[in-house]
XYZ file of C-alpha atoms in Angstrom:
772
model
C -0.040 -0.109 -0.116
C 1.074 3.481 -0.444
C 2.215 5.925 1.976
C 0.071 9.110 2.420
C 0.937 12.022 3.982
C -1.418 12.785 6.924
C -2.367 16.713 7.785
C -3.949 17.553 11.029
C -6.651 20.420 11.260
C -7.521 22.764 14.176
C -10.405 21.896 16.230
C -13.637 23.597 16.080
C -14.970 24.857 19.484
C -18.405 26.361 20.363
C -18.886 27.906 23.797
C -21.941 29.431 25.586
C -21.565 31.723 28.563
C -24.092 33.346 30.853
C -23.716 35.605 33.955
C -26.018 35.277 36.965
C -25.025 37.603 39.453
C -21.253 36.791 40.606
C -21.439 33.168 38.878
C -20.674 32.548 35.514
C -21.824 29.475 33.565
C -19.586 28.123 31.027
C -20.135 25.289 28.477
C -18.289 24.558 25.421
C -18.299 21.668 22.817
C -15.266 20.349 20.696
C -17.267 19.125 17.539
C -13.790 17.385 16.516
C -14.188 14.742 19.282
C -17.678 15.162 20.515
C -17.237 16.288 24.120
C -18.955 18.713 26.183
C -17.560 20.683 29.022
C -19.276 22.265 31.772
C -17.793 24.477 34.498
C -19.106 27.205 37.090
C -16.552 30.260 38.041
C -17.313 32.875 40.432
C -16.368 36.352 39.382
C -15.340 38.932 42.438
C -17.173 41.730 40.903
C -14.763 43.124 38.751
C -16.119 44.491 35.538
C -12.880 42.878 33.581
C -14.321 39.469 34.343
C -10.405 38.017 34.292
C -11.631 34.191 34.870
C -13.329 34.506 31.313
C -9.740 35.051 29.817
C -8.570 31.894 31.332
C -11.393 29.902 30.104
C -10.890 31.468 26.342
C -7.005 30.721 26.656
C -7.899 26.865 27.514
C -10.723 26.112 25.076
C -9.686 28.530 22.117
C -13.554 28.773 21.054
C -14.606 29.754 17.458
C -17.516 31.105 18.478
C -19.147 32.318 21.786
C -22.896 32.404 22.467
C -24.321 34.694 24.775
C -27.918 35.927 25.731
C -29.305 39.066 24.288
C -29.709 40.529 28.033
C -26.228 40.221 28.995
C -24.359 43.233 30.321
C -22.158 45.276 28.359
C -19.255 44.893 30.602
C -19.776 40.717 30.185
C -20.014 41.043 26.214
C -16.666 43.125 25.993
C -15.111 40.395 28.102
C -16.458 37.758 25.829
C -15.139 39.941 22.804
C -11.621 40.648 24.291
C -8.316 39.107 22.713
C -5.483 38.282 24.692
C -3.237 39.696 21.950
C -1.662 36.341 20.784
C -4.927 34.901 19.005
C -7.693 36.100 17.131
C -10.862 37.280 19.243
C -13.755 34.619 18.996
C -17.202 35.582 17.299
C -19.755 36.347 19.586
C -23.374 35.802 18.871
C -26.078 36.947 20.853
C -29.161 34.467 21.151
C -32.724 35.173 22.523
C -32.809 34.689 26.503
C -35.185 32.085 26.341
C -32.619 29.623 25.076
C -30.997 29.642 28.046
C -34.079 29.379 30.303
C -33.900 26.926 32.977
C -37.168 24.453 32.058
C -35.811 23.998 28.385
C -32.300 23.437 29.232
C -32.889 20.848 31.961
C -35.385 18.984 29.728
C -32.767 18.820 27.170
C -30.050 17.766 29.342
C -32.197 15.053 30.757
C -32.507 13.439 27.205
C -28.981 13.866 26.301
C -27.467 10.430 24.941
C -23.768 10.119 26.542
C -21.532 7.271 25.416
C -21.899 4.657 27.871
C -25.463 5.414 29.230
C -27.838 2.431 28.835
C -31.039 2.386 26.989
C -34.156 2.525 28.350
C -33.113 4.724 31.922
C -35.977 6.644 33.376
C -35.753 10.085 34.470
C -34.415 9.369 37.803
C -31.721 6.967 36.561
C -30.626 9.575 33.919
C -30.182 12.050 36.509
C -28.019 10.100 38.357
C -25.911 9.408 35.403
C -25.258 12.847 34.496
C -24.728 13.886 38.054
C -21.505 11.734 37.877
C -20.277 14.058 35.166
C -21.555 17.501 36.078
C -23.327 19.329 38.959
C -26.906 18.892 37.690
C -28.275 20.554 40.836
C -26.277 23.935 39.753
C -28.998 26.031 37.526
C -26.158 28.019 35.782
C -24.348 25.019 34.769
C -27.678 23.473 33.476
C -28.686 26.792 31.691
C -25.393 27.247 30.023
C -24.924 23.499 28.927
C -28.579 22.969 27.797
C -28.529 26.267 25.704
C -25.548 25.308 24.167
C -27.186 21.931 23.408
C -30.002 23.592 21.642
C -27.966 25.940 19.839
C -25.579 23.281 18.213
C -28.930 21.369 17.327
C -30.518 24.363 15.532
C -27.283 24.981 13.487
C -26.883 21.402 12.547
C -23.624 21.225 14.328
C -24.438 18.200 16.231
C -26.335 15.147 14.980
C -29.665 14.553 16.260
C -31.357 10.956 16.544
C -34.800 9.839 16.135
C -37.513 12.062 17.670
C -38.813 10.314 20.890
C -42.453 10.183 21.842
C -42.617 13.519 23.668
C -41.586 15.127 20.382
C -37.794 16.168 21.815
C -34.913 15.208 19.643
C -31.824 13.152 21.457
C -28.473 14.550 21.131
C -25.551 12.309 21.102
C -22.507 13.400 23.080
C -19.456 11.578 23.748
C -18.601 12.686 27.389
C -19.324 15.511 29.692
C -16.640 16.557 31.893
C -16.462 19.161 34.585
C -12.844 20.536 34.626
C -10.044 22.402 36.740
C -7.520 24.095 34.645
C -5.190 25.347 37.727
C -4.378 21.486 38.101
C -3.510 20.911 34.482
C -1.196 23.728 34.624
C 0.253 23.261 38.311
C 0.807 19.450 37.770
C 2.205 20.223 34.072
C -0.107 17.515 32.977
C -0.269 19.330 29.666
C 1.984 22.530 28.959
C 2.061 24.322 25.660
C 5.088 25.678 23.825
C 4.339 28.382 21.461
C 5.840 28.869 18.357
C 9.293 31.137 18.808
C 7.774 33.483 16.226
C 6.693 36.638 18.157
C 3.661 37.135 15.425
C 2.413 33.716 16.228
C 3.445 32.024 12.967
C 3.472 28.403 13.112
C 1.738 25.863 15.180
C 2.333 25.497 19.052
C 3.664 22.154 20.305
C 3.515 20.170 23.378
C 6.257 21.279 26.028
C 7.787 19.251 28.821
C 4.577 17.736 30.270
C 3.269 14.567 31.539
C 1.015 13.946 28.015
C 4.174 15.054 26.015
C 6.522 12.610 28.081
C 3.776 9.689 27.998
C 2.522 10.276 24.471
C 4.007 7.594 22.107
C 0.438 6.855 20.177
C 1.072 6.678 16.485
C -2.242 7.502 15.387
C -3.950 10.763 15.680
C -7.297 9.277 17.429
C -5.069 7.483 19.976
C -3.145 11.050 20.941
C -6.853 12.462 21.062
C -8.101 9.454 23.274
C -5.047 10.095 25.611
C -5.239 13.881 25.999
C -8.862 13.656 25.851
C -9.255 17.497 24.946
C -5.983 18.458 23.238
C -4.586 18.265 19.580
C -7.665 16.571 17.813
C -6.723 15.453 14.504
C -8.968 16.142 11.389
C -7.535 13.278 9.064
C -8.865 10.079 10.742
C -11.970 7.874 10.100
C -14.719 9.479 12.296
C -13.854 12.936 10.816
C -13.965 12.174 7.567
C -17.057 10.236 7.877
C -18.725 13.495 9.419
C -17.139 15.575 6.301
C -18.355 13.118 3.990
C -21.938 12.944 5.380
C -22.297 16.873 5.454
C -24.395 18.075 2.593
C -22.147 21.406 2.078
C -19.007 19.600 2.210
C -16.903 18.329 -0.907
C -14.610 15.332 -0.233
C -10.894 15.817 -1.946
C -8.284 13.270 -2.904
C -6.435 14.054 0.484
C -9.692 12.987 2.236
C -9.987 9.414 0.488
C -6.244 9.179 0.798
C -6.567 9.161 4.520
C -9.543 7.287 4.787
C -7.826 4.484 2.778
C -4.582 4.818 4.737
C -6.719 4.603 8.143
C -8.446 1.517 6.929
C -5.421 -0.262 5.555
C -3.826 0.247 8.889
C -6.869 -1.517 10.767
C -6.743 -4.473 8.302
C -2.950 -4.482 9.089
C -3.767 -4.608 12.777
C -6.229 -7.242 12.573
C -3.795 -9.438 10.364
C -1.143 -9.121 13.372
C -3.794 -11.059 15.721
C -4.698 -13.392 13.063
C -1.125 -14.440 13.200
C -1.231 -14.904 16.973
C 0.791 -13.852 19.788
C 3.152 -15.989 21.921
C 2.091 -18.404 24.995
C 3.843 -16.253 27.489
C 2.163 -13.019 26.044
C -1.282 -14.835 26.136
C -0.515 -15.785 30.089
C 0.040 -12.129 30.697
C -3.279 -11.027 28.941
C -5.332 -13.479 30.796
C -3.615 -12.933 33.937
C -4.525 -9.167 33.497
C -7.826 -9.793 32.369
C -7.606 -8.170 28.947
C -9.673 -9.167 26.297
C -7.556 -7.402 23.231
C -7.362 -10.578 20.937
C -11.139 -11.365 21.074
C -11.890 -7.564 20.876
C -9.624 -7.273 17.659
C -11.572 -9.746 16.297
C -15.249 -8.310 16.871
C -14.066 -5.146 16.092
C -12.105 -5.193 13.001
C -14.545 -7.413 10.664
C -14.658 -8.184 7.193
C -16.862 -5.478 6.532
C -13.750 -3.097 6.692
C -12.198 -4.894 3.726
C -15.163 -4.658 1.821
C -15.238 -0.783 2.154
C -11.569 -0.937 1.530
C -11.939 -2.627 -1.827
C -15.438 -0.721 -2.489
C -13.260 2.597 -2.437
C -10.180 1.581 -4.386
C -12.654 0.316 -6.966
C -13.854 3.663 -7.474
C -11.380 6.454 -6.297
C -7.770 6.938 -7.783
C -6.341 9.195 -5.090
C -3.510 9.969 -7.480
C -5.210 11.172 -10.373
C -5.766 14.750 -9.341
C -1.882 15.103 -8.936
C -1.150 13.282 -12.320
C -3.702 15.260 -14.414
C -3.564 18.420 -13.058
C -7.302 19.361 -12.188
C -9.846 18.016 -9.528
C -10.632 14.541 -10.859
C -10.833 11.580 -8.330
C -12.970 8.810 -10.085
C -11.133 5.780 -11.338
C -10.340 5.445 -15.190
C -12.821 2.811 -16.700
C -15.129 3.282 -14.074
C -17.681 5.022 -16.391
C -17.259 5.413 -19.910
C -19.420 8.540 -20.205
C -16.960 10.312 -17.749
C -13.911 8.980 -19.568
C -15.115 10.347 -22.721
C -15.689 13.849 -21.122
C -12.545 13.862 -19.572
C -10.279 12.758 -22.865
C -12.501 15.668 -24.375
C -11.143 17.908 -21.941
C -7.744 16.861 -21.778
C -7.500 17.317 -25.627
C -9.204 20.514 -25.672
C -6.201 22.721 -26.035
C -4.793 21.153 -29.237
C -8.534 21.362 -30.532
C -9.055 24.942 -29.864
C -5.959 25.546 -31.544
C -7.362 23.814 -34.593
C -10.401 25.563 -34.317
C -8.352 29.104 -33.832
C -6.444 28.261 -37.396
C -9.519 27.647 -39.209
C -11.166 31.043 -37.758
C -8.144 33.164 -38.596
C -7.958 31.631 -42.037
C -11.314 33.167 -42.795
C -10.391 36.626 -41.139
C -6.764 37.021 -42.116
C -6.685 40.744 -42.778
C -8.091 42.155 -39.480
C -5.242 40.809 -37.270
C -1.898 41.992 -37.760
C -0.494 42.514 -34.349
C 2.517 40.309 -32.731
C 0.275 38.341 -30.891
C -2.022 36.010 -32.778
C -5.630 35.974 -31.440
C -6.666 32.554 -30.329
C -9.909 30.790 -29.089
C -9.698 29.925 -25.265
C -12.093 28.107 -22.809
C -12.939 29.756 -19.360
C -14.627 27.549 -16.605
C -18.225 28.749 -16.022
C -18.140 31.276 -19.134
C -17.600 29.269 -21.936
C -15.332 29.695 -25.254
C -14.316 32.959 -26.438
C -11.969 34.869 -29.033
C -9.057 36.475 -26.959
C -7.641 39.786 -29.134
C -4.367 40.883 -27.552
C -2.981 44.526 -26.991
C -5.885 46.656 -28.843
C -9.662 46.586 -28.566
C -11.322 46.185 -32.090
C -12.790 49.589 -33.243
C -16.327 50.272 -34.398
C -15.159 50.093 -37.980
C -14.131 46.673 -37.695
C -16.742 45.290 -35.489
C -19.316 46.691 -38.300
C -17.344 44.512 -40.943
C -17.141 41.277 -38.257
C -21.095 41.147 -37.857
C -20.579 38.091 -35.948
C -18.194 39.615 -33.169
C -19.544 40.484 -30.049
C -17.569 42.061 -27.075
C -17.768 39.998 -23.714
C -15.119 40.902 -21.013
C -11.534 42.549 -20.732
C -8.803 40.257 -19.390
C -6.359 40.770 -16.758
C -2.705 40.414 -16.708
C 0.390 42.374 -18.030
C -0.884 42.066 -21.577
C -3.956 43.477 -22.584
C -6.876 40.969 -23.517
C -10.122 41.600 -25.183
C -12.664 38.781 -25.289
C -15.320 38.138 -28.118
C -18.046 35.798 -28.865
C -18.029 34.782 -32.419
C -20.448 32.430 -34.437
C -17.718 29.907 -33.825
C -17.239 30.104 -30.098
C -21.252 30.117 -29.746
C -20.953 26.712 -31.878
C -18.943 25.455 -29.399
C -20.623 26.543 -26.604
C -23.546 24.525 -27.675
C -21.500 21.572 -29.080
C -19.164 21.120 -25.882
C -20.637 23.426 -23.306
C -18.981 23.957 -19.945
C -17.437 20.615 -19.894
C -15.055 21.043 -16.859
C -18.274 21.413 -14.609
C -20.117 18.616 -16.408
C -16.817 16.603 -15.505
C -16.955 17.506 -11.716
C -21.091 17.430 -11.385
C -21.013 13.725 -12.807
C -17.965 13.060 -10.430
C -19.729 14.300 -7.549
C -22.742 12.130 -8.322
C -20.517 9.046 -8.197
C -18.559 10.059 -4.942
C -21.833 10.760 -3.300
C -23.115 7.469 -4.259
C -20.061 5.937 -2.806
C -20.393 7.863 0.313
C -23.714 6.516 0.843
C -22.457 3.052 0.645
C -19.520 3.745 2.847
C -21.810 5.333 5.806
C -23.573 2.064 5.752
C -20.632 0.586 7.416
C -20.062 3.499 9.512
C -20.761 1.415 12.912
C -18.199 -1.189 11.684
C -15.886 1.517 11.090
C -16.233 3.467 14.533
C -15.955 0.502 16.225
C -12.733 -0.639 14.554
C -11.666 2.999 15.241
C -12.302 3.133 18.776
C -10.538 -0.387 19.282
C -7.216 0.831 17.346
C -7.450 4.256 19.559
C -7.537 2.224 22.812
C -4.799 -0.384 21.527
C -2.557 2.737 20.635
C -3.043 4.350 24.181
C -2.469 0.847 25.833
C 0.927 0.452 23.822
C 1.874 3.861 24.529
C 1.191 3.542 28.402
C 2.528 0.275 28.596
C 5.887 1.239 26.832
C 6.298 4.197 29.114
C 5.626 1.931 32.235
C 8.454 -0.495 31.031
C 10.945 2.076 30.420
C 10.648 3.849 33.696
C 10.113 0.709 35.932
C 6.253 1.887 36.774
C 4.092 -0.435 38.830
C 0.373 -1.406 38.342
C -1.711 0.801 41.010
C -4.486 -0.821 43.099
C -7.698 1.157 42.921
C -10.001 1.060 45.738
C -13.339 2.278 46.794
C -12.046 3.350 50.123
C -10.842 6.776 50.635
C -7.270 6.197 51.317
C -3.963 6.465 49.763
C -0.736 4.109 50.301
C 2.167 4.751 47.992
C 5.574 3.106 48.705
C 8.382 4.904 47.366
C 6.569 7.219 44.904
C 8.528 9.426 42.408
C 7.757 12.370 40.317
C 7.080 11.571 36.917
C 9.054 14.315 35.202
C 11.562 15.327 37.992
C 13.143 11.726 37.941
C 13.788 12.415 34.194
C 15.849 15.717 35.065
C 18.275 14.803 37.763
C 20.983 11.967 38.160
C 19.373 10.437 41.478
C 15.933 10.950 42.555
C 14.606 10.309 46.160
C 11.604 8.534 46.283
C 9.116 8.829 49.289
C 6.316 7.091 50.748
C 2.555 8.514 51.455
C 0.058 7.095 53.614
C -3.379 8.551 54.325
C -5.772 6.516 55.758
C -8.978 7.548 57.927
C -7.031 9.683 60.430
C -4.186 12.085 59.449
C -5.870 12.970 56.063
C -4.617 16.626 56.426
C -0.683 16.516 56.123
C 1.046 19.660 56.826
C 4.578 19.670 55.422
C 7.534 22.125 56.685
C 11.063 22.049 55.652
C 13.766 24.261 54.185
C 13.277 25.938 51.012
C 14.802 23.751 47.834
C 14.071 20.633 50.019
C 11.586 19.296 47.658
C 8.285 19.858 49.400
C 6.352 21.079 46.162
C 7.719 18.140 44.277
C 6.523 15.774 46.796
C 3.004 16.861 46.812
C 2.845 16.982 42.936
C 4.313 13.703 42.928
C 1.569 12.379 44.733
C -1.218 14.084 42.769
C 0.492 12.809 39.755
C 0.285 9.282 40.681
C -3.213 9.359 41.766
C -3.736 11.028 38.290
C -2.361 8.386 36.490
C -4.019 5.636 38.386
C -7.400 6.975 37.362
C -6.470 7.074 33.441
C -5.406 3.486 33.425
C -1.540 4.175 33.675
C 0.961 2.435 35.925
C 2.593 4.545 38.352
C 6.221 5.556 39.414
C 6.406 3.748 42.675
C 7.168 0.361 44.266
C 3.727 0.009 44.969
C 0.500 2.090 45.090
C -3.139 1.748 46.442
C -5.417 4.648 45.536
C -8.740 5.269 46.631
C -11.006 6.691 43.809
C -10.506 10.468 43.508
C -13.157 12.564 42.050
C -11.280 15.885 41.854
C -7.675 17.129 42.118
C -7.659 20.974 43.278
C -4.312 23.065 43.185
C -3.737 26.196 44.972
C 0.049 26.539 43.702
C 0.026 29.928 41.964
C -0.432 30.649 38.128
C 1.863 31.449 35.372
C -0.721 32.626 32.922
C 0.112 35.857 32.041
C -3.546 36.375 30.758
C -5.165 35.904 33.988
C -5.030 39.752 35.186
C -5.126 38.521 38.754
C -2.298 38.243 41.079
C -1.089 34.755 42.196
C -2.478 35.299 45.747
C -5.739 36.255 44.156
C -5.752 33.107 41.982
C -4.843 30.864 45.082
C -7.613 32.385 46.919
C -10.070 31.463 44.011
C -8.692 27.961 44.253
C -9.088 27.577 47.857
C -12.434 28.944 47.702
C -13.677 26.304 45.402
C -12.129 23.780 47.694
C -13.803 25.226 50.707
C -17.178 25.184 49.042
C -17.649 21.764 50.370
C -21.602 21.510 51.095
C -23.999 23.930 50.026
C -27.679 22.952 50.310
C -26.805 19.474 50.668
C -25.325 19.370 47.197
C -21.776 18.746 46.965
C -20.231 21.270 44.338
C -16.389 20.867 44.873
C -14.109 19.246 46.987
C -15.615 15.924 48.810
C -13.907 13.120 50.852
C -12.758 11.632 47.490
C -11.018 14.840 46.492
C -7.298 15.507 46.780
C -6.530 19.256 47.806
C -2.969 20.601 47.184
C -2.115 23.962 48.792
C 1.511 25.267 48.249
C 2.757 28.128 50.229
C -1.089 29.399 50.530
C -0.706 32.713 52.203
C 2.886 33.969 51.218
C 1.343 36.580 48.970
C 0.242 38.793 51.481
C 1.111 40.101 55.020
C 2.598 37.395 57.306
C -0.210 37.964 59.718
C -2.870 37.725 57.198
C -1.056 34.752 55.709
C -0.986 33.002 58.979
C -4.642 33.586 59.514
C -5.970 32.460 55.944
C -4.058 29.340 56.230
C -5.013 28.220 59.685
C -8.567 29.188 58.869
C -8.373 26.946 55.616
C -6.935 24.173 57.644
C -9.492 24.408 60.390
C -12.320 24.300 57.864
C -10.999 21.190 56.766
C -10.692 19.459 60.401
C -14.129 20.871 61.350
C -15.568 18.487 58.365
C -16.673 15.153 59.369
C -15.067 13.286 56.441
C -12.530 15.811 54.915
C -10.883 15.292 51.538
C -6.996 14.597 51.363
C -5.083 17.604 52.084
C -1.309 18.386 51.306
C -0.123 21.495 52.544
C 3.133 23.033 52.169
C 4.068 26.279 54.373
C 7.071 28.129 55.736
C 4.351 30.021 58.067
C 5.708 27.984 61.141
C 3.463 30.305 63.334
C 0.283 28.045 62.649
C 1.817 25.406 64.952
C 0.625 27.685 68.011
C -2.453 25.769 69.310
C -4.280 29.125 69.098
C -4.108 28.669 65.101
C -4.321 25.095 64.953
C -6.500 22.611 67.075
C -5.132 19.319 68.311
C -6.655 16.867 66.005
C -6.149 13.121 64.891
C -6.921 14.297 61.429
C -3.867 16.323 61.187
C -0.095 14.875 60.627
C 2.959 17.015 60.604
C 5.958 16.286 58.200
C 9.218 17.707 57.213
C 11.869 17.040 54.720
C 14.867 16.119 56.290
C 18.184 17.949 56.295
C 21.941 17.389 57.590
C 22.467 20.263 59.697
C 25.098 21.613 62.214
C 24.828 21.296 65.803
C 22.654 23.363 67.807
C 20.611 23.873 64.765
C 23.343 26.896 63.672
C 22.687 28.542 60.531
C 26.025 28.094 59.181
C 24.945 27.925 55.249
C 28.128 25.647 54.121
C 27.426 22.866 56.633
C 23.907 22.014 55.331
C 22.599 18.898 53.292
C 19.529 18.454 51.642
C 18.260 14.830 52.010
C 15.062 15.117 50.055
C 13.359 12.528 52.350
C 9.902 12.972 54.026
C 10.126 12.287 57.694
C 7.348 13.056 60.362
C 7.903 16.485 62.537
C 8.289 19.728 61.560
C 10.893 22.454 60.821
C 11.503 25.836 61.915
C 13.899 27.046 60.123
C 14.075 27.439 56.070
C 17.881 27.934 55.379
C 16.976 30.679 52.981
C 20.555 31.694 52.797
C 21.924 28.355 51.739
C 19.520 28.357 48.904
C 20.687 31.852 47.833
C 23.942 30.508 47.856
C 23.142 27.768 45.716
C 21.436 30.075 43.431
C 24.679 32.150 42.795
C 23.601 35.307 44.908
C 26.645 37.335 45.659
C 28.755 36.401 48.689
C 28.454 40.109 50.209
C 24.602 39.885 50.189
C 24.564 36.635 51.716
C 27.024 37.887 54.515
C 24.953 41.079 55.058
C 21.624 38.615 55.201
C 23.404 36.582 57.889
C 24.331 39.396 60.116
C 20.595 41.043 60.009
C 19.308 37.487 60.519
C 21.676 36.949 63.585
C 20.728 40.301 64.989
C 16.895 39.932 64.684
C 17.382 36.400 66.393
C 19.035 38.037 69.296
C 16.770 40.897 69.528
C 19.822 43.293 68.762
C 20.076 46.721 66.809
C 20.705 46.020 62.851
C 24.207 47.538 62.647
C 24.514 49.678 59.580
C 26.629 48.317 56.771
C 30.047 50.027 56.768
C 32.751 50.038 54.186
C 35.447 52.657 52.570
C 33.030 54.452 50.292
C 30.255 54.728 53.071
C 33.005 55.890 55.568
C 34.450 58.714 53.291
C 31.074 59.923 52.728
C 30.431 59.761 56.569
C 33.662 61.707 56.985
C 32.515 64.340 54.377
C 29.079 65.062 55.966
C 30.710 65.281 59.601
C 33.205 68.030 58.199
C 30.410 69.985 56.376
C 28.434 69.716 59.873
C 31.591 71.203 61.784
C 32.125 74.024 59.630
C 28.457 74.699 59.554
C 28.535 75.054 63.575
C 31.860 77.136 63.313
C 30.788 79.523 60.869
C 29.895 83.201 62.081
C 26.698 84.378 60.619
C 27.651 87.781 61.384
C 30.853 88.281 60.152
C 31.660 85.168 57.890
C 31.534 85.406 53.963
C 28.607 83.110 52.923
C 30.061 82.444 49.625
C 33.272 81.302 50.939
C 31.621 78.972 53.179
C 29.804 77.429 50.587
C 32.811 76.960 48.268
C 34.583 75.058 51.161
C 31.674 72.740 51.551
C 31.075 72.087 48.011
C 34.496 72.497 46.313
């Protein structure tokens, strides 16, 4: 089979945003992967709506829909561009589209992949509640309204009408998302093109997805990433394009389709050959049904579709002939005859031009000889170069009729003659006759291919799963990952856990254990700067994340309780946020602490994992201590708190007035080899990067400054100030030769001023002595 180039296209994302008080409901749909996203954000009353920019930065919507009753400031935020990408188109729709009743009713009849047929209303609500907060009116209005718009504009497919008269819409999945976790944990990280003008495509940076993505198929990469980098040239996209009434399939579409089907058939042949006994034993041990699934998903219907397409389509014909022709030669005699006439048309028109000029030799004496040409959709015309025929000549040439002027360096004037009219009647617009006939043939082919769309999509989904399994297994084997144990209990037990990315950047990585059971669900971690606190809590979150996507994990052993959400209050690198890092942290912590509202779990639950890294450092120390202490107290007061990992240098919270004594709290620190008597001699400190019970009161910031290359004189001065403050002494002023000379100059000036006789002295001479 021929190798055919594969090209990827930009996904089409449609978003709906509505504002109710300080709450913004957002829903967006990625048409290339059939996935609907729902989230709710709280704005602090700012007219700039900065969180809207964060969502647009992540989703990159093509069109944003909102109510006609939206405020002007809200519309401005939706229309605003971040300066790096083109601003999305904002469309206003009537407010009734977003009414709660209509939106709720549409969501209830939503068909989601994995939902069993025949579910009643209550069961449907339970199913959707596992994916989104169905009790949030703002989320329901945004998502239900968007579905109505997408259906009206034929962006999503509708199934048969139900008895109640409401169309059911098929969506692959619904996901409630948190952008902060993706960014903080480096699950995804986009490296923009180096051109400051934004020319060229961005690429995946140093991230978990970039490291684990060894997929070789576009749909495999799509399945692994869930929402990033959807590719256009794979079977689901092409089938959708083929089935669109307004779309025209081109040779590259058919080439990609044939390559994809051929690859699927090749996969099936591999499984037909069989696998070794040892591999079969491992497959049985892991309860994998890959071989059986391959035989059931990749069926003989795919081979029939492949033969059907190659019997009609010649993907190389357009390139060889130089015009848009697809149908194979010999498939249709009438089409072959028309194409032969079109391909021989230049020579034929040259002969006709010679005959026409022989009839009128004395009228054309220029350098360029007139000729008859064929122009698509216009027909056959006599082309006269340089000078237009005057009225006298036209009177002698009764059958000449001026048609149009031509563009280009050489002046061209086109006329209709008796001969060109004869050609119009005889041949007509032959090029478009060919295209129309080929479109009829290809549409008939498409209708036959679509009969097998279920078989094709079933095979593609299997190939995507297989691609992801192979990618994850390859990484697991290369990096010595282990299979985690997922349990319904809300616990976390990791032995010698490692950070997915950090271990790739250092020579020796120190692993650490994690054990969170019913007691000690709130872990407070202290320790010096540069001792590995942030890396530790991130590695715990990444191990939990990888466990839930079906991957092995970097550890010696891991038992992971089912986790519904991961929250990260670790600052933000997004320059488009238009908020301080401290404000973004407050928003994240606010989402964690929205624990139970009207008996509906909206954010963090007992199955959630919450990470707080240096929360409270972005304001006054007293305010930071109060906020951190209040946050931890809130978790302690809960009957069943989430799993919480807190990194902090605010050691004042260890005071009993800040934190209560509770079995729910455990204290840990990163161990350090330090001098005797806890002295701060920076030369003798060694970081061990090992998590141990206890807490640390020193940060060893001077040692970190030395490691970072801060000048020695700055470090010495900082040590003097630290020693003076620690012993309640006065901080002595820095002295050096330049400062001493300046002090002496000021002292001499004061002495001269005191000795100056204001009654008899010469004031000009006095100033000359002070300022020589």
